[in-house]
């Protein structure tokens, strides 16, 4: 162990000692000692397979109130201690537990994993015992199987820390001797073998020198007695002495020999203890060394809390102002409409009353008829004619109105009936949850190949969205970048990924995404830039008929992956070699050749590959390779072999019918003559996750790229007099995987 590791271990040990001496306040770790179900201090905590801890009784009541699984509860349990620092309840609330499981079931149902039975609950067809439930900490399904609670380990470390916390909280309450006769003395020691506390005199009497009891382990006064040896829950008589790295739990040798961990990778308990303790020590040391940074971030969070409260109050005031403005507008329109209705009503009533008075004049001895009757009594002809002429006109009008009766005004007010259905819909669609949070484009899952594949993610606490819109634009001149109108938008996307077509080759594109919920759009995501391949993508598969060695190369069924394995034939041929450095490269090519144009393809080389050559070769060179004896192929044979023989330096400028670049052991090696003399560091580059090759047949040049960043790593001339093929040479263990074409998966919605 190095000096730095030793110092870290010593610091960790000192931290543990400080906690045990009480120098680190136990109150500060209280939140880590609370059961997530009952929200009380842990009581006999059990470790779930997901590594979270839950009280034994909480799991028991969650599975079945009348569960007959049990563990021995030693004397001095928490319920017998009235001095507990927290108020206790007899048992966790079953209503809370059922609500927890129901909420987890609903989440899984909406996530598409629902079934006919309630998710998260699986009952036997014979008994109603629940065997699967969601972890209250991470919501992962916990399957206890047929053994139920008995398969879970008891978390004695956490139990001891909880007990120390209780003791620190009730320091004034002394632990009394369990053996003394009245008057009982205060205990000074607790025996972990006897599971009892003693005063000095009683301890000496019960543990005399020269007897086996004198070898008992004793600690300070405590009420927490745990077994000295951890036993296997599946094989109750066996001690755990190994650690399963797959299940991340201690196991015994029977579990490894024929139990459920037979095919799992295990390590010794001492090795696991050392590794985990070193990891924990380093993590604690790192956190302690970053204390100033943590305090700075806490200050920043405090500022954010204050700003959040202020902005929340500001948002409330703005909302009130908006609604008050709406109320005022509605009140104005209401007042105006009521005034219009009143004016129309008064005018209509006035007209109808005038019409009533007119018709009342047609009655006998009243109004017009009475006046006409009096005129008829006139005997002077000239006076009668003078008056009767106008009267006759009025009588005729009254007669015509009587024949064609028509009210002077309609009683209906239909023109004042409002249709506010659209406005009501708009008001109901108002989103009170605020603007959706912007998504974030996940560059690790984005790819531009024959098409553009864009992935994004939403924050964990974001609300469901209706759809997303992806926008992109081609980056070029400054004028193009300044014109926002050049953004192109995709159709509505209902998932978290989409495929964009018709992107130009050898171009840089900017992408951004925004979400929509209830008609309200989120801000745009931060823009990301991706570079399209320098040429149209060339599609091919590995050729299983040309250069393929079934003894040393394994081809996938789809012929898009090839793996080199060290077979028996290579071992036998190596056995005959006494001196020299003769190696054998197994070549394989693409099933499609190139005779014109500019083409690009990409692939992944397995990171632990020993040596792989990638590039292009003409049909004439391939014939030479495939007809030479395998055991005479030397690393000095080809000029572009990647070997530092110096032969390739003299003919680097010569246009050869092939070009290969060596990749292996996590590195990419640039041919020596392409760099400055003696500069070996610039020749060795980290191996990209994806490698791209671009062949310009007409120009006679080949380019090698980092396919993720589209950075050109190496280029040189190549003789393209014949048909060129993608070529690969493999030696030792290694694999090459061709890049899959990006295809759009479109969903049809009924």
XYZ file of C-alpha atoms in Angstrom:
750
model
C 0.000 0.000 0.000
C 1.320 3.427 -0.943
C 2.058 6.223 1.528
C -0.988 8.189 0.350
C -3.247 5.185 0.882
C -1.754 4.637 4.329
C -2.431 8.251 5.241
C -6.004 7.956 3.987
C -6.542 4.806 6.029
C -5.173 6.495 9.131
C -7.428 9.487 8.580
C -10.426 7.198 8.192
C -9.515 5.334 11.373
C -9.169 8.607 13.243
C -12.577 9.689 11.955
C -14.146 6.470 13.222
C -12.453 6.963 16.587
C -13.761 10.527 16.748
C -17.280 9.278 16.122
C -16.934 6.596 18.789
C -15.558 9.137 21.303
C -18.474 11.443 20.537
C -16.349 14.186 19.009
C -18.497 14.047 15.864
C -22.045 14.967 16.957
C -24.414 12.054 16.417
C -27.249 14.517 15.890
C -25.723 15.469 12.542
C -26.217 11.953 11.129
C -29.772 11.469 12.386
C -31.310 11.615 8.897
C -29.222 8.551 7.907
C -30.691 6.546 10.785
C -34.370 6.967 9.883
C -36.369 4.136 8.306
C -37.928 5.364 5.023
C -41.212 3.572 5.800
C -42.036 4.358 9.430
C -39.911 7.525 9.572
C -38.518 6.452 12.940
C -35.117 5.229 14.095
C -34.241 1.835 12.647
C -35.233 -1.170 14.731
C -33.444 -4.377 13.709
C -32.752 -3.076 10.182
C -32.563 -5.552 7.303
C -30.466 -5.044 4.148
C -32.508 -5.331 0.955
C -30.881 -6.666 -2.249
C -30.657 -3.076 -3.532
C -28.500 -2.253 -0.448
C -31.124 -0.029 1.208
C -32.130 -0.807 4.797
C -35.628 -1.131 6.264
C -36.901 -2.015 9.741
C -37.660 -5.693 10.188
C -41.185 -5.040 11.402
C -41.851 -2.637 8.533
C -40.996 -5.310 5.956
C -42.967 -7.900 7.940
C -46.095 -5.746 8.064
C -45.648 -4.747 4.439
C -45.594 -8.358 3.298
C -48.291 -9.741 5.584
C -49.601 -8.568 8.992
C -49.715 -12.184 10.201
C -46.307 -13.072 8.737
C -44.734 -15.917 10.676
C -41.158 -15.004 9.719
C -39.307 -13.708 12.741
C -35.870 -13.059 14.116
C -34.792 -13.229 17.690
C -35.165 -9.896 19.446
C -32.536 -9.722 22.118
C -32.981 -8.149 25.505
C -32.658 -4.434 25.542
C -34.649 -3.750 22.374
C -35.688 -0.230 21.636
C -39.237 -0.704 22.848
C -37.962 -1.481 26.336
C -36.059 1.756 26.604
C -38.236 4.643 27.743
C -35.364 7.055 27.234
C -35.460 6.814 23.440
C -34.762 10.200 21.902
C -37.687 9.966 19.484
C -41.336 9.280 20.131
C -42.222 5.749 19.098
C -45.376 4.236 17.647
C -46.425 0.613 18.181
C -46.010 -0.231 14.484
C -45.691 1.531 11.157
C -48.911 2.692 9.601
C -50.307 0.063 7.212
C -52.142 2.827 5.405
C -48.772 4.461 4.676
C -47.295 1.178 3.448
C -50.243 0.447 1.160
C -50.109 3.991 -0.183
C -46.397 3.540 -0.903
C -46.988 0.355 -2.878
C -50.015 1.791 -4.706
C -48.033 4.834 -5.820
C -45.173 2.665 -7.057
C -47.659 0.421 -8.871
C -49.232 3.393 -10.624
C -45.815 4.648 -11.723
C -44.946 1.291 -13.211
C -48.364 1.032 -14.886
C -47.879 4.368 -16.626
C -44.349 3.307 -17.510
C -45.690 0.464 -19.657
C -44.822 -2.419 -17.352
C -48.278 -2.967 -16.008
C -50.018 -6.332 -15.993
C -53.415 -7.718 -15.188
C -52.479 -8.108 -11.554
C -51.295 -5.188 -9.507
C -47.658 -4.425 -10.315
C -45.276 -4.704 -7.416
C -47.391 -7.366 -5.707
C -46.992 -11.059 -6.477
C -48.947 -13.553 -4.446
C -48.764 -17.308 -4.483
C -51.686 -19.166 -5.982
C -52.124 -21.059 -2.701
C -51.256 -18.553 0.016
C -51.786 -14.773 -0.006
C -48.152 -14.017 0.962
C -46.607 -11.096 -0.872
C -43.134 -11.881 -2.219
C -42.400 -8.744 -4.256
C -42.658 -5.125 -3.171
C -41.073 -1.803 -4.219
C -38.092 -0.567 -2.233
C -39.138 2.662 -0.474
C -35.730 4.153 -1.246
C -35.235 3.491 -4.976
C -38.617 1.988 -6.036
C -36.915 -1.081 -7.540
C -38.830 -4.330 -7.218
C -37.561 -6.476 -4.326
C -38.273 -10.183 -4.796
C -37.776 -12.114 -1.569
C -38.703 -15.468 -3.092
C -40.120 -18.337 -1.115
C -37.857 -17.763 1.925
C -39.257 -14.293 2.500
C -37.620 -12.172 5.180
C -35.348 -15.004 6.252
C -33.144 -14.458 3.179
C -32.246 -10.907 4.269
C -29.180 -10.029 6.338
C -29.546 -7.980 9.477
C -27.583 -4.714 9.246
C -25.620 -4.952 12.482
C -23.352 -2.037 11.604
C -26.287 0.318 11.171
C -27.906 -1.139 14.277
C -24.778 -0.363 16.316
C -24.678 3.212 15.048
C -28.360 3.657 15.931
C -27.672 2.320 19.394
C -24.778 4.755 19.853
C -27.077 7.536 18.741
C -29.681 6.503 21.293
C -27.058 6.347 24.014
C -25.789 9.804 23.081
C -29.345 11.117 23.183
C -30.124 9.601 26.582
C -26.727 10.108 28.192
C -28.426 10.996 31.458
C -30.113 7.583 31.608
C -27.622 5.042 32.995
C -27.509 1.375 31.977
C -27.876 -0.740 35.099
C -26.236 -4.039 35.959
C -28.355 -7.071 35.017
C -26.918 -9.284 37.799
C -26.758 -7.084 40.931
C -29.076 -7.663 43.791
C -30.847 -4.567 45.129
C -29.647 -1.926 45.286
C -28.687 -2.324 41.609
C -25.418 -0.696 40.590
C -24.673 1.173 37.377
C -23.143 -1.059 34.663
C -19.559 -0.432 33.555
C -19.190 -3.208 30.947
C -21.357 -5.274 28.641
C -20.400 -8.812 27.644
C -21.140 -9.604 23.994
C -21.068 -13.364 24.714
C -23.286 -13.289 27.804
C -25.470 -10.577 26.236
C -25.708 -8.802 29.578
C -24.357 -5.714 31.330
C -22.308 -5.860 34.559
C -20.885 -3.594 37.186
C -17.194 -4.106 38.052
C -17.807 -6.539 40.908
C -20.384 -8.631 39.075
C -18.182 -8.784 35.980
C -15.266 -10.172 37.998
C -17.515 -12.715 39.697
C -19.026 -13.951 36.450
C -15.754 -13.918 34.465
C -13.123 -15.383 36.793
C -9.550 -15.700 35.614
C -8.529 -19.085 34.245
C -12.016 -19.940 32.949
C -13.372 -19.787 29.387
C -15.566 -16.860 30.394
C -12.470 -14.769 30.962
C -11.972 -14.798 27.179
C -15.392 -13.247 26.515
C -15.529 -10.058 24.492
C -16.681 -7.041 26.454
C -17.429 -3.454 25.485
C -18.756 -0.360 27.190
C -22.290 -0.376 28.568
C -24.754 -1.035 25.775
C -28.167 -2.521 25.132
C -27.309 -3.677 21.619
C -25.992 -7.247 21.561
C -25.253 -8.762 18.203
C -23.851 -12.183 17.308
C -20.079 -12.381 16.987
C -20.271 -14.322 13.705
C -22.555 -13.547 10.762
C -24.383 -16.702 9.658
C -25.696 -17.479 6.184
C -29.486 -16.955 5.949
C -29.816 -19.815 3.406
C -27.572 -22.287 5.276
C -28.198 -21.427 8.902
C -25.311 -23.494 10.287
C -22.675 -22.014 7.977
C -20.641 -18.857 8.516
C -20.368 -16.366 5.674
C -16.773 -16.266 4.443
C -17.082 -14.992 0.852
C -18.573 -12.019 -0.932
C -20.633 -12.374 -4.133
C -19.681 -9.561 -6.510
C -22.805 -10.149 -8.649
C -25.404 -10.003 -5.873
C -23.213 -7.740 -3.672
C -23.825 -9.717 -0.495
C -21.913 -12.103 1.821
C -22.293 -15.839 1.099
C -21.017 -19.094 2.526
C -19.099 -21.859 0.736
C -22.295 -23.910 0.230
C -23.893 -21.020 -1.646
C -20.903 -21.054 -4.008
C -20.698 -24.836 -4.393
C -24.297 -25.621 -5.259
C -26.530 -22.786 -4.205
C -27.939 -19.762 -5.969
C -24.445 -18.250 -6.309
C -22.799 -21.257 -7.983
C -22.022 -19.443 -11.251
C -21.395 -16.035 -9.715
C -18.030 -14.396 -9.261
C -17.051 -14.372 -5.589
C -14.073 -13.132 -3.615
C -12.806 -13.760 -0.126
C -14.338 -11.811 2.719
C -10.968 -10.350 3.695
C -10.361 -9.125 0.149
C -13.853 -7.622 -0.067
C -13.360 -6.015 3.347
C -10.066 -4.478 2.278
C -11.350 -3.232 -1.085
C -14.598 -1.789 0.272
C -12.854 -0.193 3.252
C -10.267 1.410 0.972
C -13.015 2.704 -1.329
C -14.986 4.069 1.600
C -11.848 5.618 3.092
C -10.995 7.338 -0.173
C -14.558 8.585 -0.570
C -14.639 9.962 2.977
C -11.203 11.489 2.536
C -12.346 13.142 -0.683
C -15.468 14.566 0.974
C -13.461 15.834 3.929
C -10.919 17.459 1.609
C -13.787 19.182 -0.212
C -15.331 20.640 2.944
C -14.742 24.221 1.786
C -16.330 23.420 -1.553
C -19.310 21.826 0.195
C -19.762 24.875 2.409
C -19.558 27.122 -0.652
C -22.202 25.051 -2.416
C -24.379 25.123 0.706
C -24.108 28.914 0.662
C -25.064 28.893 -2.999
C -28.045 26.677 -2.208
C -29.092 29.046 0.581
C -28.951 31.903 -1.914
C -31.001 29.811 -4.346
C -33.564 29.116 -1.616
C -33.847 32.826 -0.896
C -34.154 33.640 -4.589
C -36.711 30.864 -4.994
C -38.848 32.306 -2.201
C -38.527 35.815 -3.636
C -39.267 34.677 -7.182
C -42.187 32.597 -5.936
C -43.694 35.620 -4.211
C -43.079 37.681 -7.352
C -44.778 35.001 -9.447
C -47.769 35.087 -7.085
C -48.023 38.853 -7.427
C -47.771 38.611 -11.206
C -50.441 35.915 -11.295
C -52.719 38.043 -9.131
C -52.141 41.010 -11.422
C -52.917 38.940 -14.507
C -56.119 37.576 -13.022
C -57.131 40.985 -11.709
C -56.617 42.333 -15.217
C -58.785 39.540 -16.573
C -61.434 40.278 -13.943
C -61.356 43.981 -14.813
C -61.685 43.236 -18.520
C -64.582 40.870 -17.871
C -66.209 43.424 -15.577
C -65.912 46.132 -18.245
C -67.428 43.887 -20.893
C -70.151 42.834 -18.462
C -71.044 46.446 -17.643
C -71.092 47.422 -21.317
C -73.254 44.472 -22.272
C -75.754 45.076 -19.445
C -76.021 48.720 -20.500
C -76.716 47.717 -24.110
C -79.377 45.262 -22.985
C -81.061 47.919 -20.853
C -81.096 50.468 -23.710
C -82.537 47.939 -26.119
C -85.187 46.894 -23.626
C -86.315 50.500 -22.960
C -86.517 51.293 -26.687
C -88.569 48.199 -27.431
C -90.965 48.779 -24.555
C -91.457 52.374 -25.683
C -92.314 51.292 -29.223
C -94.699 48.610 -28.054
C -96.487 51.028 -25.732
C -96.892 53.522 -28.561
C -98.374 50.753 -30.673
C -100.745 49.865 -27.836
C -101.934 53.458 -27.635
C -102.469 53.500 -31.398
C -104.582 50.362 -31.294
C -106.554 51.648 -28.325
C -107.584 54.594 -30.550
C -109.338 52.155 -32.870
C -111.803 51.233 -30.184
C -115.360 52.744 -30.262
C -115.840 56.078 -28.489
C -112.148 56.425 -27.920
C -109.187 57.809 -29.742
C -109.304 57.976 -33.522
C -112.665 56.256 -33.893
C -114.325 58.584 -31.384
C -112.860 61.604 -33.139
C -114.082 60.332 -36.500
C -117.569 59.834 -35.082
C -117.634 63.441 -33.942
C -116.445 64.631 -37.395
C -119.342 62.782 -39.008
C -121.710 64.997 -37.066
C -120.441 68.072 -39.007
C -123.199 69.400 -41.344
C -121.205 72.104 -43.122
C -119.937 70.424 -46.235
C -116.900 72.610 -46.747
C -115.755 72.251 -43.160
C -116.353 68.480 -43.261
C -114.326 68.017 -46.408
C -111.534 70.109 -44.984
C -111.260 67.886 -41.861
C -112.357 64.527 -43.227
C -109.641 64.320 -45.903
C -106.758 63.952 -43.413
C -108.895 61.870 -41.065
C -109.721 59.447 -43.849
C -106.019 58.893 -44.525
C -105.452 58.079 -40.852
C -108.436 55.723 -40.796
C -107.087 53.901 -43.855
C -103.667 53.447 -42.251
C -105.290 52.094 -39.080
C -107.352 49.711 -41.215
C -104.267 48.454 -43.076
C -102.306 47.985 -39.842
C -105.201 46.029 -38.450
C -105.179 43.702 -41.456
C -101.385 43.197 -41.333
C -100.706 43.170 -37.613
C -96.979 43.394 -36.790
C -95.561 44.204 -33.338
C -93.387 47.301 -33.287
C -90.584 45.395 -31.463
C -89.576 41.778 -30.846
C -89.375 40.501 -27.277
C -86.410 38.239 -28.035
C -82.909 39.189 -26.911
C -81.069 36.457 -28.824
C -78.528 38.908 -30.160
C -77.327 39.420 -26.594
C -76.818 35.710 -25.840
C -73.055 34.988 -25.543
C -71.297 31.830 -26.668
C -68.344 31.594 -24.290
C -67.530 27.914 -24.898
C -64.264 28.703 -26.694
C -63.204 31.108 -23.986
C -64.060 28.549 -21.316
C -61.900 25.953 -23.095
C -59.020 28.407 -23.260
C -59.383 29.182 -19.579
C -59.494 25.493 -18.696
C -56.375 24.873 -20.787
C -54.418 27.510 -18.917
C -51.356 25.762 -17.450
C -50.912 26.675 -13.795
C -47.832 24.424 -13.478
C -45.687 26.993 -15.216
C -43.623 26.698 -18.330
C -42.238 23.178 -18.943
C -38.572 22.722 -18.152
C -36.319 22.633 -21.200
C -35.034 19.197 -22.239
C -31.328 18.410 -22.466
C -29.830 16.789 -25.563
C -27.867 13.665 -24.619
C -24.705 13.834 -26.725
C -23.602 10.369 -25.622
C -26.575 8.871 -27.493
C -26.652 11.231 -30.464
C -25.106 10.164 -33.741
C -24.857 11.462 -37.274
C -24.192 8.791 -39.878
C -26.400 8.163 -42.899
C -29.093 10.082 -40.974
C -29.092 12.171 -37.822
C -30.197 10.511 -34.569
C -30.986 12.995 -31.784
C -31.679 11.866 -28.196
C -32.724 14.077 -25.308
C -33.826 13.630 -21.723
C -36.114 15.395 -19.276
C -35.413 16.142 -15.651
C -36.624 13.519 -13.188
C -39.205 15.805 -11.569
C -40.544 17.259 -14.834
C -44.233 16.893 -15.608
C -45.434 14.813 -18.592
C -45.228 16.615 -21.938
C -47.543 16.450 -24.928
C -44.850 16.435 -27.599
C -41.434 17.794 -28.560
C -40.141 19.833 -31.480
C -36.586 19.404 -32.779
C -35.056 22.307 -34.690
C -31.801 22.294 -36.632
C -29.840 24.526 -38.944
C -26.713 24.284 -41.029
C -23.761 26.287 -39.781
C -21.654 28.056 -42.343
C -21.000 31.717 -42.953
C -21.649 34.336 -40.289
C -24.669 35.573 -42.235
C -26.262 32.140 -42.037
C -25.588 31.836 -38.319
C -27.136 35.230 -37.628
C -30.370 34.474 -39.449
C -32.636 32.687 -36.982
C -35.202 32.147 -39.732
C -32.993 29.392 -41.160
C -33.950 27.013 -38.360
C -35.829 23.984 -39.696
C -38.340 22.208 -37.462
C -39.224 18.542 -37.317
C -42.700 17.130 -37.024
C -44.138 16.573 -33.574
C -42.123 13.957 -31.674
C -43.910 11.989 -28.958
C -40.845 10.190 -27.579
C -37.384 11.296 -26.527
C -35.577 10.671 -29.811
C -36.033 11.261 -33.510
C -34.265 10.689 -36.813
C -33.551 13.645 -39.097
C -33.038 13.040 -42.806
C -31.565 14.924 -45.762
C -28.583 16.380 -43.910
C -25.777 17.618 -46.134
C -22.422 15.831 -46.113
C -19.340 17.375 -44.524
C -21.363 20.047 -42.717
C -21.839 21.254 -39.186
C -25.370 21.384 -37.825
C -26.761 22.939 -34.670
C -29.639 21.161 -32.919
C -32.044 22.243 -30.188
C -35.230 20.830 -28.667
C -38.195 22.253 -26.811
C -41.165 20.593 -25.131
C -44.843 21.458 -25.251
C -47.446 20.911 -22.567
C -51.012 22.195 -22.722
C -50.089 24.509 -25.559
C -47.229 26.094 -23.604
C -43.712 25.650 -24.976
C -40.622 25.311 -22.833
C -37.446 27.292 -23.470
C -35.071 25.758 -25.974
C -32.501 23.235 -24.821
C -28.850 24.259 -25.016
C -27.691 23.962 -28.601
C -25.374 21.125 -29.585
C -23.276 20.907 -32.717
C -22.680 17.738 -34.726
C -20.596 17.220 -37.831
C -21.950 15.079 -40.658
C -19.673 12.571 -42.407
C -17.385 14.005 -45.108
C -18.996 11.864 -47.818
C -22.080 9.731 -48.431
C -22.148 6.677 -46.195
C -20.985 3.473 -47.856
C -22.924 0.365 -46.877
C -21.304 -3.065 -46.796
C -20.959 -6.227 -44.722
C -17.987 -8.508 -44.125
C -17.238 -10.891 -46.977
C -17.349 -14.462 -45.749
C -15.966 -15.886 -48.997
C -12.865 -13.765 -49.547
C -10.024 -13.910 -47.023
C -12.199 -15.196 -44.207
C -10.478 -17.680 -41.896
C -13.074 -19.719 -40.029
C -10.350 -21.120 -37.763
C -9.259 -17.787 -36.313
C -12.087 -15.387 -37.165
C -15.648 -15.598 -35.941
C -18.246 -13.771 -38.017
C -21.616 -12.723 -36.615
C -24.816 -13.986 -38.247
C -25.552 -10.560 -39.673
C -21.939 -10.309 -40.939
C -21.529 -6.887 -39.338
C -19.053 -8.008 -36.629
C -15.877 -10.067 -36.758
C -13.847 -11.360 -33.805
C -10.312 -12.761 -33.761
C -9.687 -15.721 -31.492
C -6.430 -17.533 -30.834
C -7.208 -20.983 -32.213
C -5.357 -24.281 -31.988
C -3.815 -23.818 -35.432
C -2.052 -20.619 -34.348
C -0.756 -22.333 -31.237
C 0.605 -25.287 -33.239
C 2.278 -23.023 -35.793
C 3.857 -20.964 -33.018
C 5.223 -24.153 -31.471
C 7.333 -24.744 -34.596
C 8.893 -21.262 -34.456
C 12.131 -21.325 -32.440
C 13.525 -17.892 -33.302
C 12.353 -14.787 -35.121
C 9.289 -12.664 -34.897
C 6.892 -14.075 -37.456
C 3.246 -13.172 -36.981
C 0.072 -13.940 -38.868
C -2.577 -11.388 -39.788
C -6.004 -12.707 -40.704
C -7.527 -10.424 -43.313
C -11.180 -9.875 -44.088
C -12.729 -7.360 -46.496
C -16.088 -5.827 -47.296
C -18.479 -7.553 -49.681
C -18.817 -4.436 -51.860
C -16.062 -2.651 -53.772
C -15.563 0.984 -54.767
C -14.649 1.982 -58.317
C -15.484 5.700 -58.306
C -16.668 8.586 -56.151
C -16.180 9.568 -52.525
C -17.371 7.219 -49.769
C -17.323 7.032 -45.966
C -17.866 4.251 -43.428
C -17.418 3.901 -39.677
C -16.824 1.078 -37.213
C -15.913 0.346 -33.598
C -12.821 -1.551 -32.491
C -13.201 -3.478 -29.258
C -11.159 -1.582 -26.610
C -9.217 -4.649 -25.421
C -8.182 -5.697 -28.945
C -4.501 -6.621 -29.260
C -3.741 -5.554 -32.854
C -6.066 -4.665 -35.718
C -5.231 -3.017 -39.039
C -7.948 -0.972 -40.739
C -8.029 0.790 -44.077
C -8.462 0.054 -47.803
C -6.833 -2.268 -50.309
C -7.155 -2.870 -54.059
C -8.237 -6.170 -55.547
C -4.699 -6.807 -56.840
C -3.170 -6.425 -53.369
C -5.844 -8.639 -51.857
C -4.961 -11.403 -54.300
C -1.341 -11.177 -53.174
C -2.288 -11.266 -49.486
C -4.661 -14.191 -49.720
C -2.311 -16.408 -51.776
C 0.856 -15.994 -49.677
C 1.634 -18.636 -47.037
C 0.355 -17.507 -43.677
C 3.440 -18.373 -41.643
C 5.798 -16.297 -43.797
C 4.017 -12.996 -43.383
C 6.527 -10.852 -41.501
C 5.918 -7.505 -39.807
C 8.590 -6.111 -42.145
C 6.883 -7.443 -45.227
C 4.555 -4.517 -45.988
C 5.700 -0.916 -46.127
C 2.657 0.276 -44.169
C 2.736 -2.432 -41.556
C 3.124 -0.054 -38.649
C 6.424 -1.681 -37.656
C 9.385 0.637 -37.015
C 11.651 -1.068 -39.507
C 12.293 2.129 -41.413
C 11.459 0.565 -44.772
C 8.197 2.405 -44.993
C 9.938 5.767 -44.549
C 11.743 5.502 -47.869
C 8.590 4.899 -49.857
C 6.003 6.881 -47.915
C 5.398 9.181 -50.846
C 4.949 6.227 -53.193
C 1.287 5.659 -53.996
C 0.575 2.079 -52.910
C -2.517 -0.005 -53.694
C -3.386 -0.238 -50.001
C -3.285 1.823 -46.808
C -3.707 0.365 -43.320
C -3.523 2.006 -39.907
C -2.713 -0.025 -36.793
C -5.133 0.034 -33.851
C -4.715 -1.910 -30.632
C -4.396 -1.908 -26.854
C -6.466 1.264 -26.627
C -4.207 3.204 -29.026
C -4.147 4.289 -32.651
C -0.700 4.377 -34.278
C 0.103 6.873 -37.024
C 2.693 5.599 -39.572
C 6.180 6.831 -38.702
C 6.989 8.723 -41.913
C 3.911 10.919 -41.585
C 5.279 12.638 -38.436
C 8.439 14.478 -37.521
C 11.534 12.361 -37.091
C 11.932 11.075 -33.570
C 8.550 12.423 -32.442
C 7.038 9.170 -31.205
C 4.501 10.833 -28.889
C 2.586 12.361 -31.782
C 2.343 8.973 -33.470
C 0.413 7.317 -30.639
C -3.129 8.597 -30.139
C -5.931 7.390 -27.864
C -8.166 5.002 -29.750
C -11.464 6.737 -30.652
C -14.695 5.041 -29.693
C -15.693 5.104 -33.361
C -13.272 5.243 -36.291
C -14.252 6.567 -39.696
C -12.605 5.975 -43.076
C -13.221 8.149 -46.131
C -11.953 7.043 -49.550
C -11.822 9.612 -52.352
C -11.370 7.245 -55.282
C -11.137 9.929 -57.941
C -8.538 11.967 -56.002
C -6.628 8.856 -54.892
C -6.576 9.719 -51.177
C -7.797 8.010 -48.013
C -8.658 9.743 -44.721
C -9.010 8.362 -41.187
C -11.345 10.163 -38.741
C -12.455 10.203 -35.158
C -16.066 9.438 -36.088
C -17.498 11.168 -33.011
C -15.838 14.557 -33.509
C -15.149 14.156 -37.251
C -11.533 15.180 -36.658
C -9.174 13.928 -39.348
C -6.414 11.862 -37.692
C -4.404 10.812 -40.745
C -4.501 10.950 -44.543
C -2.305 9.818 -47.403
C -2.327 8.971 -51.095
C -3.422 5.563 -52.283
C -3.260 3.896 -55.702
C -6.876 3.458 -56.834
C -6.131 1.797 -60.167
C -8.321 -1.178 -59.356
C -11.444 -1.827 -57.321
C -10.932 -0.762 -53.710
C -12.363 -2.654 -50.749
C -12.628 -1.848 -47.028
C -9.939 -4.068 -45.486
C -9.287 -5.286 -41.947
C -6.459 -7.389 -40.506
C -6.729 -8.985 -37.054
C -4.093 -10.567 -34.833
C -4.715 -12.151 -31.449
C -7.852 -11.293 -29.493
C -9.926 -8.440 -30.835
C -13.117 -7.509 -32.642
C -14.477 -5.006 -35.166
C -18.138 -3.921 -35.266
C -19.469 -2.056 -38.296
C -21.593 1.009 -37.611
C -25.291 0.299 -38.041
C -27.333 2.414 -40.386
C -29.716 4.789 -38.636
C -33.323 4.011 -39.499
C -36.423 5.908 -38.450
C -38.937 3.944 -36.424
C -42.240 5.649 -37.032
C -45.291 4.974 -34.884
C -48.808 5.223 -36.253
C -51.437 6.585 -33.904
C -55.004 5.500 -34.487
